Structures are given as structure tokens and as C-alpha cells.
Coordinates of C-alpha atoms in Angstrom, one line a residue:
M20 CA 98.4 260.6 227.3
R21 CA 101.2 261.6 229.8
K22 CA 100.4 258.6 232.0
W23 CA 101.6 256.2 229.3
W24 CA 105.1 257.7 229.0
P25 CA 106.5 255.4 231.8
L26 CA 105.2 252.4 229.8
A27 CA 106.9 253.8 226.7
A28 CA 110.2 254.1 228.6
V29 CA 110.0 250.5 229.8
C30 CA 108.9 249.1 226.5
L31 CA 111.7 250.8 224.6
G32 CA 114.3 249.2 226.9
T33 CA 112.5 245.8 226.7
F34 CA 112.4 246.0 222.9
L35 CA 116.2 246.7 222.8
F36 CA 117.4 243.8 224.9
L37 CA 115.0 241.3 223.3
L38 CA 115.8 242.6 219.8
D39 CA 119.5 241.7 220.4
T40 CA 118.6 238.0 220.9
T41 CA 117.2 237.8 217.3
V42 CA 118.7 240.6 215.2
L43 CA 122.1 238.9 214.8
T44 CA 120.5 235.7 213.3
V45 CA 121.1 236.6 209.7
A46 CA 124.3 238.7 210.3
L47 CA 126.4 235.8 211.5
P48 CA 127.9 234.8 208.1
D49 CA 129.0 238.4 207.5
I50 CA 130.6 238.6 211.0
G51 CA 132.4 235.3 210.3
D52 CA 133.7 236.5 207.0
D53 CA 134.8 239.9 208.3
L54 CA 136.5 238.7 211.5
S55 CA 137.6 235.3 210.1
A56 CA 135.6 233.5 212.8
P57 CA 135.0 229.8 212.8
L58 CA 131.6 228.3 213.7
P59 CA 132.4 227.8 217.4
A60 CA 133.3 231.5 217.7
L61 CA 130.1 232.5 216.0
Q62 CA 128.2 230.2 218.4
W63 CA 129.7 232.2 221.3
V64 CA 128.8 235.5 219.7
V65 CA 125.1 234.3 220.0
T66 CA 125.2 232.3 223.2
V67 CA 127.2 234.5 225.5
Y68 CA 124.5 237.1 225.5
P69 CA 121.6 235.0 226.9
L70 CA 124.1 233.0 229.1
V71 CA 125.4 236.1 230.9
L72 CA 121.8 237.6 230.9
A73 CA 120.6 234.4 232.6
V74 CA 123.3 234.4 235.2
S75 CA 123.1 238.1 236.0
L76 CA 119.3 238.0 236.5
L77 CA 120.0 236.1 239.8
T78 CA 121.7 239.2 241.3
M79 CA 120.1 242.1 239.5
G80 CA 116.8 241.7 241.4
A81 CA 118.7 242.1 244.7
L82 CA 120.5 245.2 243.3
A83 CA 117.2 246.7 242.2
D84 CA 115.8 246.2 245.7
R85 CA 119.0 247.7 247.2
H86 CA 119.4 250.7 245.0
G87 CA 115.9 251.2 243.4
A88 CA 114.4 249.7 240.2
R89 CA 114.8 252.9 238.2
A90 CA 118.5 253.3 239.1
V91 CA 119.3 249.7 238.1
Y92 CA 117.2 250.0 234.9
V93 CA 119.0 253.2 233.8
A94 CA 122.4 251.7 234.7
G95 CA 121.5 248.6 232.6
L96 CA 120.6 250.8 229.7
T97 CA 123.9 252.7 229.9
V98 CA 126.0 249.5 230.2
F99 CA 124.0 248.0 227.3
G100 CA 124.7 251.1 225.1
L101 CA 128.4 251.2 225.9
A102 CA 128.7 247.5 225.2
S103 CA 126.8 247.9 221.9
L104 CA 129.4 250.6 220.9
A105 CA 132.2 248.1 221.7
C106 CA 130.5 245.4 219.7
G107 CA 130.2 247.7 216.7
L108 CA 133.9 248.6 216.9
A109 CA 135.2 245.1 217.6
S110 CA 138.2 244.1 215.6
D111 CA 138.2 240.4 216.4
T112 CA 135.8 237.8 217.9
G113 CA 137.4 237.9 221.3
V114 CA 136.5 241.6 221.7
L115 CA 133.0 241.0 220.2
I116 CA 132.3 238.1 222.5
T117 CA 133.4 240.0 225.6
A118 CA 131.3 243.0 224.6
R119 CA 128.3 240.7 224.0
A120 CA 128.8 239.4 227.5
V121 CA 128.7 242.9 228.9
Q122 CA 125.5 243.5 226.9
G123 CA 124.1 240.6 228.7
I124 CA 124.7 242.3 232.1
G125 CA 122.9 245.4 230.9
G126 CA 120.1 243.3 229.4
A127 CA 119.6 241.5 232.8
A128 CA 119.3 244.9 234.6
M129 CA 116.6 245.9 232.2
A130 CA 114.8 242.6 232.2
V131 CA 114.5 242.2 235.9
T132 CA 113.2 245.7 236.7
T133 CA 110.4 245.9 234.0
F134 CA 107.5 244.5 236.1
A135 CA 108.5 246.5 239.1
L136 CA 108.6 249.7 237.1
I137 CA 105.2 249.0 235.5
G138 CA 103.7 248.0 238.8
A139 CA 104.8 251.2 240.4
V140 CA 102.7 253.3 238.1
Y141 CA 99.7 251.3 236.9
R142 CA 96.8 249.7 238.7
G143 CA 93.5 248.0 237.8
P144 CA 92.3 248.4 234.2
D145 CA 95.4 250.4 233.4
M146 CA 97.6 247.5 234.5
G147 CA 95.8 245.2 232.1
R148 CA 96.3 247.6 229.2
A149 CA 99.9 248.2 230.1
M150 CA 100.7 244.4 230.2
G151 CA 98.9 243.9 226.9
V152 CA 101.1 246.6 225.2
F153 CA 104.1 245.1 226.9
G154 CA 103.3 241.6 225.6
A155 CA 102.9 243.0 222.1
V156 CA 106.2 244.7 222.3
T157 CA 108.0 241.5 223.2
G158 CA 106.4 239.8 220.3
L159 CA 107.3 242.6 218.0
A160 CA 111.0 242.5 219.0
A161 CA 111.1 238.8 217.9
A162 CA 109.1 239.5 214.7
V163 CA 111.2 242.4 213.4
G164 CA 114.7 241.1 214.5
P165 CA 115.6 238.9 211.6
M166 CA 114.3 241.3 208.9
L167 CA 115.8 244.4 210.5
G168 CA 119.1 242.5 210.9
G169 CA 119.0 241.5 207.3
V170 CA 118.4 245.1 206.0
L171 CA 121.1 246.6 208.2
T172 CA 123.6 244.0 207.3
Q173 CA 123.0 244.1 203.6
Y174 CA 123.0 247.9 203.2
L175 CA 125.1 249.2 206.1
G176 CA 127.1 246.2 207.2
W177 CA 126.8 244.0 210.3
R178 CA 128.3 246.7 212.6
A179 CA 125.1 248.8 212.1
V180 CA 123.2 246.1 213.9
F181 CA 124.9 247.3 217.1
F182 CA 125.3 251.0 216.3
L183 CA 121.5 251.2 215.9
N184 CA 121.2 250.7 219.7
L185 CA 123.1 253.9 220.6
P186 CA 120.5 256.6 219.7
L187 CA 117.7 254.4 221.1
V188 CA 119.5 253.9 224.4
A189 CA 120.1 257.7 224.6
V190 CA 116.4 258.4 224.1
T191 CA 115.3 255.7 226.6
V192 CA 117.8 256.9 229.3
A193 CA 116.6 260.5 229.0
L194 CA 112.9 259.5 229.0
S195 CA 113.4 257.1 232.0
L196 CA 115.1 259.7 234.1
R197 CA 112.2 262.0 233.5
V198 CA 109.1 259.8 233.8
L199 CA 109.9 256.7 235.8
T200 CA 109.3 256.4 239.6
A201 CA 112.6 256.5 241.5
G202 CA 111.5 254.0 244.1
R203 CA 112.7 253.4 247.7
P204 CA 116.1 251.8 248.0
D205 CA 116.7 249.3 250.8
A206 CA 120.3 249.1 251.9
G207 CA 119.6 246.0 254.0
I208 CA 119.3 243.7 250.9
R209 CA 122.3 241.6 250.4
V210 CA 123.6 240.2 247.1
D211 CA 124.3 236.4 247.0
L212 CA 127.7 236.5 245.3
P213 CA 128.7 232.9 246.1
G214 CA 125.5 231.5 244.6
T215 CA 125.8 233.7 241.5
V216 CA 129.4 232.6 240.9
A217 CA 128.6 228.9 241.4
F218 CA 125.6 229.2 239.0
A219 CA 127.8 231.1 236.4
V220 CA 130.5 228.4 236.5
C221 CA 127.9 225.6 236.2
A222 CA 126.1 227.2 233.2
G223 CA 129.3 228.4 231.5
S224 CA 131.1 225.1 231.8
L225 CA 128.2 223.2 230.3
A226 CA 127.9 225.6 227.3
Y227 CA 131.6 225.6 226.7
A228 CA 131.8 221.8 227.0
L229 CA 129.1 221.4 224.3
T230 CA 130.9 223.9 222.0
R231 CA 134.2 222.1 222.4
A232 CA 132.5 218.7 221.8
G233 CA 131.2 220.0 218.5
E234 CA 134.6 221.1 217.4
D235 CA 137.0 218.5 218.9
G236 CA 134.7 215.5 219.7
W237 CA 133.4 214.1 222.9
T238 CA 136.8 212.6 223.8
S239 CA 138.6 215.9 224.0
P240 CA 139.8 217.0 227.5
A241 CA 137.4 219.9 227.6
A242 CA 134.4 217.9 226.6
L243 CA 135.2 215.3 229.3
G244 CA 136.4 217.6 232.1
L245 CA 134.0 220.6 231.9
P246 CA 130.8 218.6 232.7
A247 CA 132.5 217.4 235.9
L248 CA 133.3 221.0 236.8
A249 CA 129.7 222.0 236.0
A250 CA 128.4 219.2 238.3
L251 CA 130.7 220.4 241.1
A252 CA 129.6 224.0 240.7
F253 CA 125.9 222.9 240.7
A254 CA 126.5 221.0 244.0
V255 CA 128.1 224.1 245.5
F256 CA 125.1 226.2 244.2
V257 CA 122.6 223.9 245.8
R258 CA 124.5 223.9 249.1
V259 CA 124.8 227.7 249.2
E260 CA 121.1 228.2 248.4
L261 CA 119.9 225.6 251.0
R262 CA 121.8 227.5 253.7
R263 CA 120.4 231.0 252.8
S264 CA 117.3 232.4 254.4
A265 CA 116.4 234.3 251.2
P266 CA 117.8 232.2 248.4
L267 CA 118.1 233.2 244.7
L268 CA 116.2 230.1 243.9
D269 CA 114.6 227.7 246.4
V270 CA 116.1 224.5 245.1
R271 CA 113.8 222.5 247.4
L272 CA 111.0 223.3 244.9
F273 CA 112.6 220.9 242.4
T274 CA 111.3 218.0 244.6
R275 CA 107.8 219.0 243.4
A276 CA 107.0 217.2 240.1
S277 CA 104.9 220.1 238.8
F278 CA 107.7 222.6 239.4
S279 CA 110.4 220.5 237.7
A280 CA 108.0 219.8 234.8
V281 CA 107.2 223.4 234.1
M282 CA 110.8 224.5 234.3
T283 CA 111.7 221.7 231.8
C284 CA 108.9 223.0 229.6
V285 CA 110.4 226.5 229.8
I286 CA 113.7 225.1 228.5
A287 CA 112.0 223.0 225.9
S288 CA 110.1 226.1 224.5
T289 CA 113.4 227.8 223.6
A290 CA 114.7 225.0 221.4
A291 CA 112.8 226.4 218.3
F292 CA 114.5 229.8 218.6
A293 CA 117.9 228.2 219.1
A294 CA 117.4 226.2 215.9
L295 CA 116.9 229.5 214.0
V296 CA 120.6 230.2 214.3
Y297 CA 121.4 227.2 212.2
T298 CA 118.5 227.8 209.8
S299 CA 119.9 231.2 209.1
L300 CA 123.4 229.9 208.6
C301 CA 122.1 227.3 206.2
L302 CA 120.1 229.9 204.3
R303 CA 123.0 232.3 204.0
S304 CA 126.0 230.0 203.6
G305 CA 124.3 226.8 202.3
L306 CA 121.7 228.2 200.0
G307 CA 123.5 231.4 199.2
L308 CA 120.8 233.9 200.1
G309 CA 121.7 237.5 200.9
P310 CA 120.9 239.0 204.3
V311 CA 117.5 240.6 203.3
R312 CA 116.2 237.4 201.5
A313 CA 117.3 235.3 204.5
G314 CA 115.5 237.7 206.9
L315 CA 112.4 237.5 204.7
A316 CA 112.6 233.7 204.7
L317 CA 112.4 233.6 208.5
M318 CA 109.5 236.0 208.7
P319 CA 106.7 233.3 208.6
L320 CA 107.8 232.2 212.1
A321 CA 108.1 235.7 213.5
L322 CA 104.8 237.0 212.0
A323 CA 102.9 233.8 213.0
S324 CA 104.2 234.1 216.5
F325 CA 103.3 237.8 216.8
V326 CA 99.8 237.4 215.5
T327 CA 99.1 234.3 217.6
S328 CA 100.3 236.0 220.7
L329 CA 98.0 239.0 220.1
I330 CA 94.9 236.9 219.3
G331 CA 95.6 233.9 221.6
G332 CA 96.3 236.1 224.6
R333 CA 92.6 237.2 224.5
R334 CA 90.9 234.1 223.1
L335 CA 92.7 231.6 225.3
H336 CA 92.4 233.5 228.6
G337 CA 91.1 231.1 231.3
K338 CA 91.9 227.9 229.3
P339 CA 93.9 225.3 231.3
P340 CA 97.6 226.2 230.9
R341 CA 98.7 222.5 230.5
V342 CA 96.4 222.2 227.4
V343 CA 97.6 225.4 225.7
L344 CA 101.2 224.7 226.6
S345 CA 101.1 221.1 225.4
A346 CA 99.5 222.2 222.1
G347 CA 102.1 225.0 221.6
L348 CA 105.0 222.7 222.2
L349 CA 103.5 220.1 220.0
L350 CA 103.2 222.7 217.2
N351 CA 106.8 223.7 217.8
G352 CA 107.8 220.1 217.1
A353 CA 105.5 219.6 214.2
G354 CA 106.7 222.8 212.5
C355 CA 110.4 221.7 212.8
A356 CA 109.5 218.3 211.5
L357 CA 107.9 219.9 208.4
Q358 CA 111.1 221.9 207.8
A359 CA 113.3 218.8 207.9
G360 CA 114.2 217.2 204.6
L361 CA 116.0 220.3 203.2
R362 CA 118.4 219.6 200.4
A363 CA 121.4 221.6 199.1
D364 CA 119.3 222.6 196.1
S365 CA 116.1 223.4 198.0
S366 CA 114.5 226.9 198.0
A367 CA 113.9 228.9 201.1
A368 CA 110.1 228.7 200.3
S369 CA 110.2 225.1 201.3
L370 CA 110.6 226.1 204.9
A371 CA 107.7 228.6 205.0
V372 CA 104.9 226.3 206.1
G373 CA 107.0 224.6 208.8
L374 CA 108.3 228.0 210.1
A375 CA 104.7 229.3 210.3
V376 CA 103.5 226.3 212.2
T377 CA 106.4 226.7 214.6
G378 CA 105.5 230.4 214.9
V379 CA 101.9 229.5 216.0
G380 CA 103.4 227.2 218.6
V381 CA 105.7 229.8 219.9
G382 CA 102.8 232.3 220.0
L383 CA 100.7 229.9 222.1
T384 CA 103.4 229.0 224.6
G385 CA 104.5 232.6 225.3
P386 CA 101.4 234.1 226.9
V387 CA 100.5 230.9 228.9
M388 CA 104.0 230.1 230.2
G389 CA 103.8 232.7 232.9
T390 CA 100.5 231.3 234.2
A391 CA 102.0 227.8 234.3
V392 CA 105.1 228.9 236.1
F393 CA 103.2 230.9 238.7
A394 CA 100.9 227.9 239.3
A395 CA 104.0 225.8 240.2
F396 CA 105.3 228.3 242.8
P397 CA 103.8 229.1 246.2
A398 CA 101.8 232.3 246.0
E399 CA 104.2 234.3 248.2
R400 CA 107.1 233.5 245.9
S401 CA 105.8 235.2 242.7
G402 CA 108.9 237.4 242.4
M403 CA 111.1 234.3 242.5
A404 CA 108.8 232.7 239.9
A405 CA 109.2 235.6 237.5
G406 CA 113.0 235.5 237.8
A407 CA 113.2 231.8 237.5
M408 CA 111.2 231.8 234.3
T409 CA 113.3 234.4 232.6
T410 CA 116.6 232.7 233.9
F411 CA 115.6 229.3 232.6
R412 CA 114.4 230.7 229.3
Q413 CA 117.7 232.4 228.6
L414 CA 119.7 229.5 229.9
G415 CA 117.7 227.1 227.7
Q416 CA 118.4 229.1 224.6
T417 CA 122.2 229.1 225.4
L418 CA 122.4 225.4 226.0
W419 CA 120.3 224.5 222.9
V420 CA 122.5 226.6 220.6
A421 CA 125.6 224.9 222.0
A422 CA 124.0 221.4 221.8
F423 CA 122.6 221.9 218.3
G424 CA 126.1 223.1 217.2
V425 CA 127.3 219.5 217.9
L426 CA 124.6 218.1 215.6
F427 CA 125.1 220.7 212.9
Q428 CA 128.8 219.9 212.6
H429 CA 128.6 216.1 213.1
G430 CA 129.9 214.1 210.1
G431 CA 130.6 217.0 207.8
G432 CA 128.6 217.0 204.6
P433 CA 126.3 219.8 203.2
M434 CA 124.9 222.4 205.6
A435 CA 121.4 221.2 204.8
D436 CA 122.2 217.8 206.3
G437 CA 123.4 219.4 209.5
L438 CA 120.3 221.6 209.7
N439 CA 118.1 218.5 209.2
R440 CA 119.7 216.9 212.2
V441 CA 119.0 220.0 214.2
L442 CA 115.4 220.2 213.1
V443 CA 114.7 216.5 213.9
A444 CA 116.2 217.0 217.4
T445 CA 114.1 220.2 217.9
A446 CA 111.0 218.3 216.8
A447 CA 111.7 215.6 219.3
V448 CA 112.2 218.2 222.1
G449 CA 108.8 219.7 221.2
V450 CA 106.9 216.4 221.3
A451 CA 108.6 215.4 224.6
G452 CA 107.8 218.8 226.1
S453 CA 104.2 218.5 224.9
V454 CA 103.7 215.1 226.6
L455 CA 105.4 216.4 229.8
A456 CA 103.2 219.5 229.9
W457 CA 100.0 217.5 229.4
F458 CA 100.6 215.1 232.2
S459 CA 102.7 217.1 234.7
V460 CA 102.0 220.8 234.6
A461 CA 99.9 222.0 237.4
E462 CA 96.6 223.9 237.0
P463 CA 96.4 227.3 238.7
A464 CA 94.6 227.3 242.1
G465 CA 92.5 230.2 241.0
E466 CA 92.3 233.2 238.6
K467 CA 95.5 235.2 238.8
D468 CA 96.2 238.8 237.9
A469 CA 98.1 239.7 234.8
L470 CA 100.9 240.9 237.0
P471 CA 101.3 238.8 240.2
P472 CA 102.2 240.7 243.4
A473 CA 106.0 240.7 243.6
R474 CA 107.8 240.0 246.9
R475 CA 111.4 240.8 247.8
D476 CA 112.7 237.7 246.2
H477 CA 116.1 238.4 244.8
T478 CA 115.2 237.2 241.3
G479 CA 112.5 239.9 240.8
S480 CA 112.4 243.4 242.1
R481 CA 109.3 244.4 244.1
P482 CA 107.0 247.1 242.8
R483 CA 107.4 250.5 244.3

């Protein structure tokens, strides 16, 4: 039994940082009312966490190699806990958004070290069991997030959503220091600060431009100027990475059709989760549901995703990734199309079937996405592949929330109309991603292990 304590320490941290991507979904209206926050500010409360997490992932792998995976993991937990305390005590949206950004830094430190920490302890059959439990925990975090957020918000207030993290962080830090392998630091590893800054400016400018466009229109100075800044920052990022011997991301890989296709599919797969932000807002503020009822209304997606991940991970092992990925993205789109058509007098039950279908799609794409990504990378770049997948997934969620905010606010009218526009767009993304996956995603060269061997790529810490 003692040999599974390291897995428990890693799974607890993973559960925490993933939970904070979904637990706020039904609490947003209460945050808006309490802090007098407009919709653009609430968008940033949601998007700044995955945005900073995505940007920070590019450097946290290098820091883990330099200082040791356990040290970075525990530091990330500590930062995450302190930021959660600041979120719970926030007196205005500026403080809350800043604290959420710091949470993202801590979350990145946890996310990038998980595979290295598991790989340092488990081998052979134990590795398979460990990764199975780890996958179930990631699905569980998504499944319980909306319901847990609803219960806490309704009975204890939205601040309890953040305060809940504090005892869990304390337990995880204590357990991690006791049972996790310390690893071997390598002071020779260098952090690519210029590349990180350029990537952060590019992603942040795009997200902020979309947010301002939703509030002020596409002719506003911010909506016109910030995309140009993002393009300039992207050009700088490409130039910096091309000149590095150990880049954060080998941008030359984008010349491969299979690589570009699978990264696009990673981004497309996050659209359904981004749409949940606006589904929740419509349920709470449009249809007048309380936090618990809104959380219950979203459960068909979460439960269908969790069950499909558990069953599909075993039943679909060895199936061509492009087939499973294409089917999953198509179901994402079909589910969102079934949800569209909501009216101001509709009931939450009218969304149930569509949410469940979307959940099945999400459950299919999750387990197979890693296989598709690793097939698109050279075998010796598996560490970079893991980091790129997580980075693009978080970045995609950030940009979709910002982009859907433009559609949600466009033209005014009832919230249900805005949600329908978001759902139609999400359905289109799912269908387009499905077609792209079917024709362009590469097949793996051969059977791969559940956990590919990590190298010292700076987007994923090596096992110790």
C-alpha cells in the first residue's frame, strides 16, 4: 500500500489545479454581483488562469530540470495555495484576476512535473495502473467541478470555492515532502526568458483584443492594435526559438501537416469546455437557476465524459487515433448543435441530451489526444510533445472563452440568443476539427507506452 502514496500526492495536486478550471463555472454570477463586475471582467477571472498556466508551462519544465521535479512541484503547490487565499479575500476584480494569474503559475509548476514524478517511482505494470488512476482523477476533477462549485457557492458563498484549496494544499505539500523522490537537479539547464516573454505577449494580446472587441466593437483601438502586437510578438518568438539549440517548442515542426493538424485539433477540443462558461451564465442569470441547480444541469456533460474516459480508455486501446479523435470532435459538435435553440422560457432539462452527447465526445478525445500528439512528434521529442499538448490545450480554452464572449454579447437581446450563437459556433468548430482529424492526423508508427520516455525538453521535465 505504501508504494501508492507517491501517486496519491501527485493525484491530489493534479485534482486541485484541474478543479480550478471548472469549479468557478457556476459561481461567476455571484462573483459579478458581489464585486460589481461586468462580463469582460468575469471573462478574465476565467481566462487568466489557463492563459498564465499555458505561458508558464514553457519555463516550468526547465526549472524542474534545473532544481528537481519535487522542489518545483512543492513550490507550485505553495504558490497555488497562497494565491487561492488571495482569491478568497479579494475585494475587487483587479485583485481577483491578479491572484488567479498567480494561481496559474502554481498550476503550471504542478502540471509540468506530474509525469516526471510518476515516472521516477513506477515501472512496468505499476506504471499502467498509475496512469489509469491518474487519468481517472483528471476526469473526476472535471466531473465534480460544476457541482462542487454550485454547492459551495449556494451554502457558503463563492469565496469558499477558493478557501477549499487551503487544507488540501497543506495536506498535499506535507505528503509530497515525505513520499516523493527528490530527483537530481541540473544547474546547467537554462531558462528561455526571451521566448517565454514573447509567447506571453502574443497570447495575452490576442485574448485581450478579443475581450475588448466584445465590449467596444472591432473598430476600437485595442481591437485593432493588439492583434498587430500579437503578430509582432509571435514573430519574435519564432526568431528566438529558431536560434536556440534547445527550444521551448521547435517551430519548424509546424511545417509538417500532421503536426499542425493535431495541434489544431487540440485547440478545437477545448471549445466545448469554453462554451460551458456561457451556458452557466445563461442558466444562472438568464433562466434564474440557483448555483446547485445550475451545477446539476451541467452534470450530464461531466458524468458522460468521466464514464466514457474510463470505458473508452480500455475498449479503444489500439484503435487508429484519427478515427477516435474525429468521432469525438464530431460528437462535441453534434452535442452543441443539440443544445442550440434555447429560449428565454426554456428549462435546463432541454440541454441535458446535448450536454451528454458533448460529454461522450470529450471523453473520447481525452485519452486518444496524447497518442495523436506523440505520433506527430519525433520519438526523441516526447517531453516537448507533452508540454506542447498541455500548452495548446490551455491556450485554446483561453482564446475560445474570449472569442465566444464576442458572440455572446453581440447584438444584445436575451442571454439565450447569445448562448445559441456560441453553441452554433462551437458545433462548427467540432465538425471542422473532425474533418481535419480524419484526413490529416498521423497514425502512430508503432505501439507506444502509456508514458513515453521523457527527454530534457524544456516543456516537460524528465523522469528521475
